Tab-separated table of C-alpha atoms in Angstrom:
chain	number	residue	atom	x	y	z
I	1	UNK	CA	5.496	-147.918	264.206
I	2	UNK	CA	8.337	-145.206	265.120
I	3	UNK	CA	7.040	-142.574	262.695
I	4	UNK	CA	6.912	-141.838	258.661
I	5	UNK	CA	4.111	-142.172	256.226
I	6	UNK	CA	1.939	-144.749	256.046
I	7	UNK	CA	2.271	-145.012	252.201
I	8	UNK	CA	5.756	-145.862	252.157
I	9	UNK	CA	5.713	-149.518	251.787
I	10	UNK	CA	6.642	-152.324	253.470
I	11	UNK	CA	8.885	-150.871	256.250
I	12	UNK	CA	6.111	-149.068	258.011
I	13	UNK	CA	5.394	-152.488	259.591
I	14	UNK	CA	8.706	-152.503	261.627
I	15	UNK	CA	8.445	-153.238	265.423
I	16	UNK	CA	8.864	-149.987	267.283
I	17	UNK	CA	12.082	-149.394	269.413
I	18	UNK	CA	13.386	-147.523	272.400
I	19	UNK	CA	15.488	-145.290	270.125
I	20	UNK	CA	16.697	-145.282	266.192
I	21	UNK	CA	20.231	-144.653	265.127
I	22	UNK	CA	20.962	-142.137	262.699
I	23	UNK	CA	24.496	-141.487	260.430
I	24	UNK	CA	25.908	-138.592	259.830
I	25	UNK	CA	28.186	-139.670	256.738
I	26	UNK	CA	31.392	-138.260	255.141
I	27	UNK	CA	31.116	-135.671	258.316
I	28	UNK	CA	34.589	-134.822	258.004
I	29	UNK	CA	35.147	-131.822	259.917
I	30	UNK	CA	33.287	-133.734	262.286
I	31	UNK	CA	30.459	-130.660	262.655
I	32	UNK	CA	27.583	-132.517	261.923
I	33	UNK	CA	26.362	-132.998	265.456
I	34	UNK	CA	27.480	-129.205	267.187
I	35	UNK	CA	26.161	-126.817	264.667
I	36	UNK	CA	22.778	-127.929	264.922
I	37	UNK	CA	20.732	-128.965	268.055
I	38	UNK	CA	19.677	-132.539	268.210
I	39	UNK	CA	17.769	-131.852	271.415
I	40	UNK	CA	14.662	-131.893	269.405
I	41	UNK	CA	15.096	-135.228	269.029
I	42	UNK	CA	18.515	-136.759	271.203
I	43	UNK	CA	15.869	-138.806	273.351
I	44	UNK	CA	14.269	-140.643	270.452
I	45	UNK	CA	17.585	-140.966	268.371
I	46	UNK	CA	21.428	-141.702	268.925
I	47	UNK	CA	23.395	-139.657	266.294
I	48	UNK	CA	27.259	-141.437	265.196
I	49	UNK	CA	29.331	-139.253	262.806
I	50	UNK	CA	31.667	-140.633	260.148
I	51	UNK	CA	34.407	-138.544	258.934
I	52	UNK	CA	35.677	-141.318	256.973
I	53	UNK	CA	34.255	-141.557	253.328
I	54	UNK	CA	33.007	-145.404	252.553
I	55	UNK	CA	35.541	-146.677	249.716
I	56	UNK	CA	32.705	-148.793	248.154
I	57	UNK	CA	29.323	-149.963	248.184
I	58	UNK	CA	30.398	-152.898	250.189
I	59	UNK	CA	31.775	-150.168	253.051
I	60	UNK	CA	28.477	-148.255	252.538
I	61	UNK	CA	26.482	-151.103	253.358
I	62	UNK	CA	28.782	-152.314	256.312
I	63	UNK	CA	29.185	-148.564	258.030
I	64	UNK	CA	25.007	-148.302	257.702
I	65	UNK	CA	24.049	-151.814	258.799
I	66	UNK	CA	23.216	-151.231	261.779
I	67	UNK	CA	21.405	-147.794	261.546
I	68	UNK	CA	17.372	-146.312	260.983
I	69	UNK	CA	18.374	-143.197	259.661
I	70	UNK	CA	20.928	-142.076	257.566
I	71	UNK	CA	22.331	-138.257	256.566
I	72	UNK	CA	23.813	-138.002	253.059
I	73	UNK	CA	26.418	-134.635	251.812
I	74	UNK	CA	25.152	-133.592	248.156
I	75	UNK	CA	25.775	-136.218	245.269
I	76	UNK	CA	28.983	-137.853	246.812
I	77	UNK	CA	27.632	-141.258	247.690
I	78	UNK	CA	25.578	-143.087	245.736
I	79	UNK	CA	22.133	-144.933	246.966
I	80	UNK	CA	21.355	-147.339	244.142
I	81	UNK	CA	18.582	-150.144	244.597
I	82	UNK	CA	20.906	-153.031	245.481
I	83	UNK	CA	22.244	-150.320	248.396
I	84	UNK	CA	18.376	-150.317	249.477
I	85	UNK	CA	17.858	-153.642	248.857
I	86	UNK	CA	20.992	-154.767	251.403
I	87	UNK	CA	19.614	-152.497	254.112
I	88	UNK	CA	16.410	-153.672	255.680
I	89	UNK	CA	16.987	-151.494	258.616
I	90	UNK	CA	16.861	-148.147	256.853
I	91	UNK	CA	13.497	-146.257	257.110
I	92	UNK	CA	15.039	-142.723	256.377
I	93	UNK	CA	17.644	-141.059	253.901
I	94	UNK	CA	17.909	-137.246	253.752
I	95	UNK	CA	20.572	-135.933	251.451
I	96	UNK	CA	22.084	-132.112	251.877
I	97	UNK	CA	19.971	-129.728	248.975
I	98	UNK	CA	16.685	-130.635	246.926
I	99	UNK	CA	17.994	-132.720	243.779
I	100	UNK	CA	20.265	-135.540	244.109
I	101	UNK	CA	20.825	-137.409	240.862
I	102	UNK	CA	22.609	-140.569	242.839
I	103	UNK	CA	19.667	-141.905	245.096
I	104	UNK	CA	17.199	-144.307	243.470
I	105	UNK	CA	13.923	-142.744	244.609
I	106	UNK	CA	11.895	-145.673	242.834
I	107	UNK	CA	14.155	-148.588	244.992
I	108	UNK	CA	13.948	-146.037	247.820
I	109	UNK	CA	10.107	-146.437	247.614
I	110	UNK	CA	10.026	-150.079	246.992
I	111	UNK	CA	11.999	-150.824	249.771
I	112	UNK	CA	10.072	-148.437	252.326
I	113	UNK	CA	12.632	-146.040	252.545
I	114	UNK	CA	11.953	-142.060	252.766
I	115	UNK	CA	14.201	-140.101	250.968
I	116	UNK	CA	13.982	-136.080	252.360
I	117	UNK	CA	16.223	-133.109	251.521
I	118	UNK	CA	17.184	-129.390	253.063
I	119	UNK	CA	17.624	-126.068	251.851
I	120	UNK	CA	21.206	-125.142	250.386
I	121	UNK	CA	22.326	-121.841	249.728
I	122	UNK	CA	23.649	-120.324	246.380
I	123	UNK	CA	25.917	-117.895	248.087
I	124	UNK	CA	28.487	-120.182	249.189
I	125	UNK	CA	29.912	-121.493	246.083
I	126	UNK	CA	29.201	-118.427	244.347
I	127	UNK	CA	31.924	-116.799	246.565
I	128	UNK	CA	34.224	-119.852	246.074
I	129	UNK	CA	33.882	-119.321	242.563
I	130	UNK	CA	35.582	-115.953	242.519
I	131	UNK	CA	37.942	-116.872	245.024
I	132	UNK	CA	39.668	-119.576	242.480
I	133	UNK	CA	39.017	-117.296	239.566
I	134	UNK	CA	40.937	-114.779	241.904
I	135	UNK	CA	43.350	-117.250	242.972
I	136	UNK	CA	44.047	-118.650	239.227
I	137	UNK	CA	44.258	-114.809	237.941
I	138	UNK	CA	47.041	-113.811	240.743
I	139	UNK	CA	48.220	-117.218	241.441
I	140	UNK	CA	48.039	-117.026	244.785
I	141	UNK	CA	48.651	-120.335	245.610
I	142	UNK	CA	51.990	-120.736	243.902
I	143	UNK	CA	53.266	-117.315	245.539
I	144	UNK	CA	51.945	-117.885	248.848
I	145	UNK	CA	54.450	-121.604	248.760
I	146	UNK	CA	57.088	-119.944	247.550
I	147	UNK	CA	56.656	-117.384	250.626
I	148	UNK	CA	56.581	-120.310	253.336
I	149	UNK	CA	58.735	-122.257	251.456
I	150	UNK	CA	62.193	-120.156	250.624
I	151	UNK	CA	60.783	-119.839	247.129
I	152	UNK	CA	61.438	-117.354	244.270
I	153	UNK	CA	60.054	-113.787	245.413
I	154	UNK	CA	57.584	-112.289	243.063
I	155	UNK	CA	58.155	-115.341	240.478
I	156	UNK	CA	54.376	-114.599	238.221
I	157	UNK	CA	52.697	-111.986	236.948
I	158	UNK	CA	49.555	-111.761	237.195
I	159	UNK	CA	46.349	-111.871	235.045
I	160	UNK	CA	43.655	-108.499	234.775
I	161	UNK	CA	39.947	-108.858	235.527
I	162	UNK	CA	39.282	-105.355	234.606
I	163	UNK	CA	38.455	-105.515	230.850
I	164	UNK	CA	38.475	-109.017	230.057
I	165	UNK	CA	35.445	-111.355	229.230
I	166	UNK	CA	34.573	-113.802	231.715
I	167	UNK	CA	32.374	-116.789	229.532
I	168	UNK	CA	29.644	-118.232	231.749
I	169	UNK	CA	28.627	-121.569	230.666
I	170	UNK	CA	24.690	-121.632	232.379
I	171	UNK	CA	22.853	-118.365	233.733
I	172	UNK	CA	20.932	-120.104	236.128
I	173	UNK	CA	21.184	-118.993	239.754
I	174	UNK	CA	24.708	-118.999	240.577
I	175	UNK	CA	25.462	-118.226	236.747
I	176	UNK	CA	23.209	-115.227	236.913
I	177	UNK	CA	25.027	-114.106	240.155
I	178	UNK	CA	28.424	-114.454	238.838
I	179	UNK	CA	27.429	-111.166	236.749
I	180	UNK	CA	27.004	-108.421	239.135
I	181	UNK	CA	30.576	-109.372	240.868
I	182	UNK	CA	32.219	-109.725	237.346
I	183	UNK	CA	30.442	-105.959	236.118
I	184	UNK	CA	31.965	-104.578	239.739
I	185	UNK	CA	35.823	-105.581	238.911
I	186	UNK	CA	34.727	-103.758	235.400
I	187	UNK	CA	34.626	-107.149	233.361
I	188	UNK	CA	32.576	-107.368	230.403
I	189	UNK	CA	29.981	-110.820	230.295
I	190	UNK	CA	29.301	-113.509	227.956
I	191	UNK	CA	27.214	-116.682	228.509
I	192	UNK	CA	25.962	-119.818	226.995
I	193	UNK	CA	23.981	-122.776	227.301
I	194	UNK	CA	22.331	-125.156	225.213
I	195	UNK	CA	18.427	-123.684	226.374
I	196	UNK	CA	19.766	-120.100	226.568
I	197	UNK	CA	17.629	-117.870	225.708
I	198	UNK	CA	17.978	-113.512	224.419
I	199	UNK	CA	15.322	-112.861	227.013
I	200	UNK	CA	17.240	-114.599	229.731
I	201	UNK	CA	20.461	-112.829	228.822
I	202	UNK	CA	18.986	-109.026	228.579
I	203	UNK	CA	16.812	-109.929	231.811
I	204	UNK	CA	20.600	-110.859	233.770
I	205	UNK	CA	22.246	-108.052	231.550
I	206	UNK	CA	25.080	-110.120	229.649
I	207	UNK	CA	25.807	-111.143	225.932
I	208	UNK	CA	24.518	-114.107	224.777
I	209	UNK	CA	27.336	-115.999	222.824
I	210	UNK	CA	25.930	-117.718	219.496
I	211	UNK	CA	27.448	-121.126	220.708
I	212	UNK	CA	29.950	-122.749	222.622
I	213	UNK	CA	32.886	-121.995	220.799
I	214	UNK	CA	31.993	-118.737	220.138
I	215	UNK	CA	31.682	-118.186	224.402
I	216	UNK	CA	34.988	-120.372	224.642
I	217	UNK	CA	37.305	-118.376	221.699
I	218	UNK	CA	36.309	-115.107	222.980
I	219	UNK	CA	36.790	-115.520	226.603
I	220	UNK	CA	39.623	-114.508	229.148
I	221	UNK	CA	37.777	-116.740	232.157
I	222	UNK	CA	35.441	-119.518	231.510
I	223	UNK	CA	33.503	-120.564	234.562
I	224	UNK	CA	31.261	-123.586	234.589
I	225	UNK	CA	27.586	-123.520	236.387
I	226	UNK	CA	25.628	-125.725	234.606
I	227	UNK	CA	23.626	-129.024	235.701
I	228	UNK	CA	24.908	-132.319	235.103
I	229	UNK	CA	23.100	-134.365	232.849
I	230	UNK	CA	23.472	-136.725	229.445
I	231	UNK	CA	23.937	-132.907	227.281
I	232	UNK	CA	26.245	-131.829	229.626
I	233	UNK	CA	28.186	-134.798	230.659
I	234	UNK	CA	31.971	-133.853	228.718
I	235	UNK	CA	30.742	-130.532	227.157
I	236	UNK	CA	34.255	-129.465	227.834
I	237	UNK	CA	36.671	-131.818	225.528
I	238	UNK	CA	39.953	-131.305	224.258
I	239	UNK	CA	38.588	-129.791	220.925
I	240	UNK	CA	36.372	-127.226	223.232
I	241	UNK	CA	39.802	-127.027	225.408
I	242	UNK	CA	41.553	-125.973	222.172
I	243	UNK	CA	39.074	-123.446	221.294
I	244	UNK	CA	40.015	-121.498	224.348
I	245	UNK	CA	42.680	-118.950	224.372
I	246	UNK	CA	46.330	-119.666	225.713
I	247	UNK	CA	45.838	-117.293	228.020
I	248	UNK	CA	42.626	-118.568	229.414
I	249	UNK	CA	41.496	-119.896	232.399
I	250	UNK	CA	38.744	-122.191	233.460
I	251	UNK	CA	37.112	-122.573	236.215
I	252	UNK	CA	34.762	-125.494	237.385
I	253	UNK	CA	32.910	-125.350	240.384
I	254	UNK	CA	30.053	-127.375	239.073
I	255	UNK	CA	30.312	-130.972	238.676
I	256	UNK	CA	34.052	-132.327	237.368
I	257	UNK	CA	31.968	-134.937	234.691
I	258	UNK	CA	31.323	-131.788	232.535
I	259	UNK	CA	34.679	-130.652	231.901
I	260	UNK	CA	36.685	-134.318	230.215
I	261	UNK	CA	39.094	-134.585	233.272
I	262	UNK	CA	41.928	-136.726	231.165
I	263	UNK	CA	41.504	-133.375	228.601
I	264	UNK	CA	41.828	-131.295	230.978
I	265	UNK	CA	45.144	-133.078	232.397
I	266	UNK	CA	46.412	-132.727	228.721
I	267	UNK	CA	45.692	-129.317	228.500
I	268	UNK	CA	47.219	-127.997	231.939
I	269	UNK	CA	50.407	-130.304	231.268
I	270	UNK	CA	50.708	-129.169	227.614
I	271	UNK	CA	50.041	-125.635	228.498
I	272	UNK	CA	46.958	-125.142	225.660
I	273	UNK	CA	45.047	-123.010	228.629
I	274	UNK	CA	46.891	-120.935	231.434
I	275	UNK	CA	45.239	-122.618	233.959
I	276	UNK	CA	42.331	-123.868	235.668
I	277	UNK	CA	40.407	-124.430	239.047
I	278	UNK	CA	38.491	-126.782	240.090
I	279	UNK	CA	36.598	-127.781	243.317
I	280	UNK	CA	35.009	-131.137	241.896
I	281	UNK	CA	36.223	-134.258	241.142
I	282	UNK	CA	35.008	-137.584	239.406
I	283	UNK	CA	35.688	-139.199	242.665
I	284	UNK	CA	35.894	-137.920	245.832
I	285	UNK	CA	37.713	-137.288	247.810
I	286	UNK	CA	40.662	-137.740	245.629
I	287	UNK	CA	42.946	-139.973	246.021
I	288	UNK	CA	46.089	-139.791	247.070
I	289	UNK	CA	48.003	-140.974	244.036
I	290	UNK	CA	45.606	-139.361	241.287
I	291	UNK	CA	47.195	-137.315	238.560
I	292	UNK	CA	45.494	-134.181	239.445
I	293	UNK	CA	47.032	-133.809	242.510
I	294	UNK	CA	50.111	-132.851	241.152
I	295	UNK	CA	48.888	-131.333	237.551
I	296	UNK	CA	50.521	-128.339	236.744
I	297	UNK	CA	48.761	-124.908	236.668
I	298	UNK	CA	45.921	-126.440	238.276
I	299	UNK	CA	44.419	-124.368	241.500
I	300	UNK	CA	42.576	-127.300	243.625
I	301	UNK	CA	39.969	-127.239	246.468
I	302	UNK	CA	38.211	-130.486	248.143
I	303	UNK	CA	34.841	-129.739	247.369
I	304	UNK	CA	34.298	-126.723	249.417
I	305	UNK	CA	31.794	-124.957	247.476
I	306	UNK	CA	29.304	-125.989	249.967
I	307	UNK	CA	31.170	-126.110	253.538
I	308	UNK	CA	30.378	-122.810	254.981
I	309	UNK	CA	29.024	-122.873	258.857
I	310	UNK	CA	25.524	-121.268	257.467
I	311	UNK	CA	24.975	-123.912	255.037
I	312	UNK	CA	26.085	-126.769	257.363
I	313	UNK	CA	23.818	-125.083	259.968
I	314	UNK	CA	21.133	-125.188	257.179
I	315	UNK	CA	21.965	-128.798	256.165
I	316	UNK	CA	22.211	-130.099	259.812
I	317	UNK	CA	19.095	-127.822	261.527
I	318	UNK	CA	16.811	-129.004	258.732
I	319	UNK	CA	18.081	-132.608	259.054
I	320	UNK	CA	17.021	-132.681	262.614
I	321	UNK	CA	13.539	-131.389	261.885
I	322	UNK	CA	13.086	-133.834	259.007
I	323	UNK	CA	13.805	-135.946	261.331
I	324	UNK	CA	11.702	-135.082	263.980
I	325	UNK	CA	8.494	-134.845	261.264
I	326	UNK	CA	9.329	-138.319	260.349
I	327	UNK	CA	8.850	-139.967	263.391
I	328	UNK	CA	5.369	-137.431	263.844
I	329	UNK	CA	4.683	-139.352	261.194
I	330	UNK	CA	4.313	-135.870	258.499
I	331	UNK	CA	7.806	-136.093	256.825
I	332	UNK	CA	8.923	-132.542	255.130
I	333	UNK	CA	10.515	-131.484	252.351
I	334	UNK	CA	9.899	-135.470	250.482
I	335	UNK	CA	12.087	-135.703	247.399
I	336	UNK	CA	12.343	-136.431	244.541
């Protein structure tokens, strides 16, 4: 036996070999393997990046065939039993952060398969949050192609922080954060959630709006940082799109299912909101011929709440020592 836990099923009965392969998937800056060292474990395991996303479960199954280990990025590919169940070879999964609400820890289990996780930081999309609310506000990205581009000079006018209401929707870690920044540009702070409560709000030092519409009519910004789940899942319609002010902007650096995307397309081609940002998508990466590629007052980003070089160095470092625990046979940081 290579390594893992003896009370992992069936798997643990595998004929040792000389050295395990190990996936780095949708790797597409192609980082995975230099901003960590894989010393700790290079002589027990070959490491093969992929910067090219699998299209389907078929591709999945065909790129991981022929590996032990494999390294998943947050929630973008889906592990469901009938993945586990075509991949006899897998022994370990470890997936970037501590939840993951696309694995299939039961089939992970029943097929021998540990599933481990890393640390992620809150910071990083935290500071990609204000950088589209900054970017929507100024519209930065529509004056900096005019600039490179022979455009108009000086063709918007731009939106105030100071004084307006930025609308959280969830004050849970990054929520909570948002506040500070927004009270420094001298904004005032609303938020909402179904399971908010007046404690929570006085303890972070905002408003607590008496419902959604309430948090959605009264606010200039309306950023999104709440978990995905069957309450959440299209919280953001086009009624709840209606509710907001003309002048509004949204921003969604959560996950895209919460916000209706063909409502929001309506909206931003309609012009019922100003704008909106968003750095998640219902599939990803996008593809090329999707609407919201070319949706007007939309600001855009590929998912790069995440991809900062301390949090890759956090997902990657960790990696290699779940790695190396596994095959001590004392796995770390076991999810779910």
């Amino acid at each position: 036996m290579i390594g893992g836990d003896p009370s992992i099923g069936p798997r643990t009965e595998r004929a040792a070999v000389s050295r395990l392969r190990c996936a780095l998937l949708d790797d597409f800056q192609a980082v995975g393997t230099t901003v960590a060292d894989w010393s700790l474990v290079e002589d027990r395991v070959e490491v093969v990046s992929f910067q090219e996303h699998p299209a389907d479960e078929d591709a999945l199954v065909a790129m991981l065939k022929g590996f032990d280990i494999a390294v998943t990025l947050r929630e973008r590919i889906a592990f469901p039993a009938a993945v586990f169940a075509r991949l006899p070879r897998l022994q370990l999964l470890i997936a970037s952060g501590m939840r993951n609400s696309v694995i299939d820890y039961a089939a992970a289990k029943e097929h021998g398969v540990t599933v481990c996780g890393t640390a992620s930081s809150q910071t990083p999309p935290l500071e990609l949050t204000w950088a589209l609310l900054l970017g929507l506000a100024r519209a930065i990205g529509t004056e900096s192609t005019a600039i490179r581009e022979g455009g108009p000079w000086q063709q918007t006018v731009g939106a105030d922080l100071h004084g307006r209401r930025l609308g959280l929707l969830g004050l849970g870690k990054i929520g909570a954060r948002m506040a500070p920044v927004a009270a420094a540009f001298g904004m005032e702070v609303a938020a909402w959630s179904q399971n908010l409560t007046q404690e929570r709000a006085d303890e972070v030092g905002v408003e607590r709006a008496a419902s959604l519409h309430e948090l959605l009519r009264g606010s200039d910004f309306v950023s999104v940082h709440l978990a995905l789940s069957d309450r959440t899942r299209g919280l953001l319609g086009a009624a709840e799109l209606a509710a907001m002010k003309p002048d509004a902007y949204l921003v969604n650096t959560s996950r895209a299912a919460i916000v209706d995307q063909d409502a929001l397309l309506e909206a931003l081609r309609s012009g019922t909101i100003a704008g909106a940002a968003t750095d998640v998508f219902d599939t990803e990466p996008l593809p090329a011929d999707h609407p919201l590629r070319t949706a007007p007052r939309l600001l855009a980003t590929p998912h790069l709440g995440y991809v900062t070089r301390d949090n890759y160095r956090r997902y990657y470092g960790q990696a290699v020592e779940n790695i190396h625990a596994y095959l001590t046979g004392t796995p770390l940081r076991r999810l779910p």
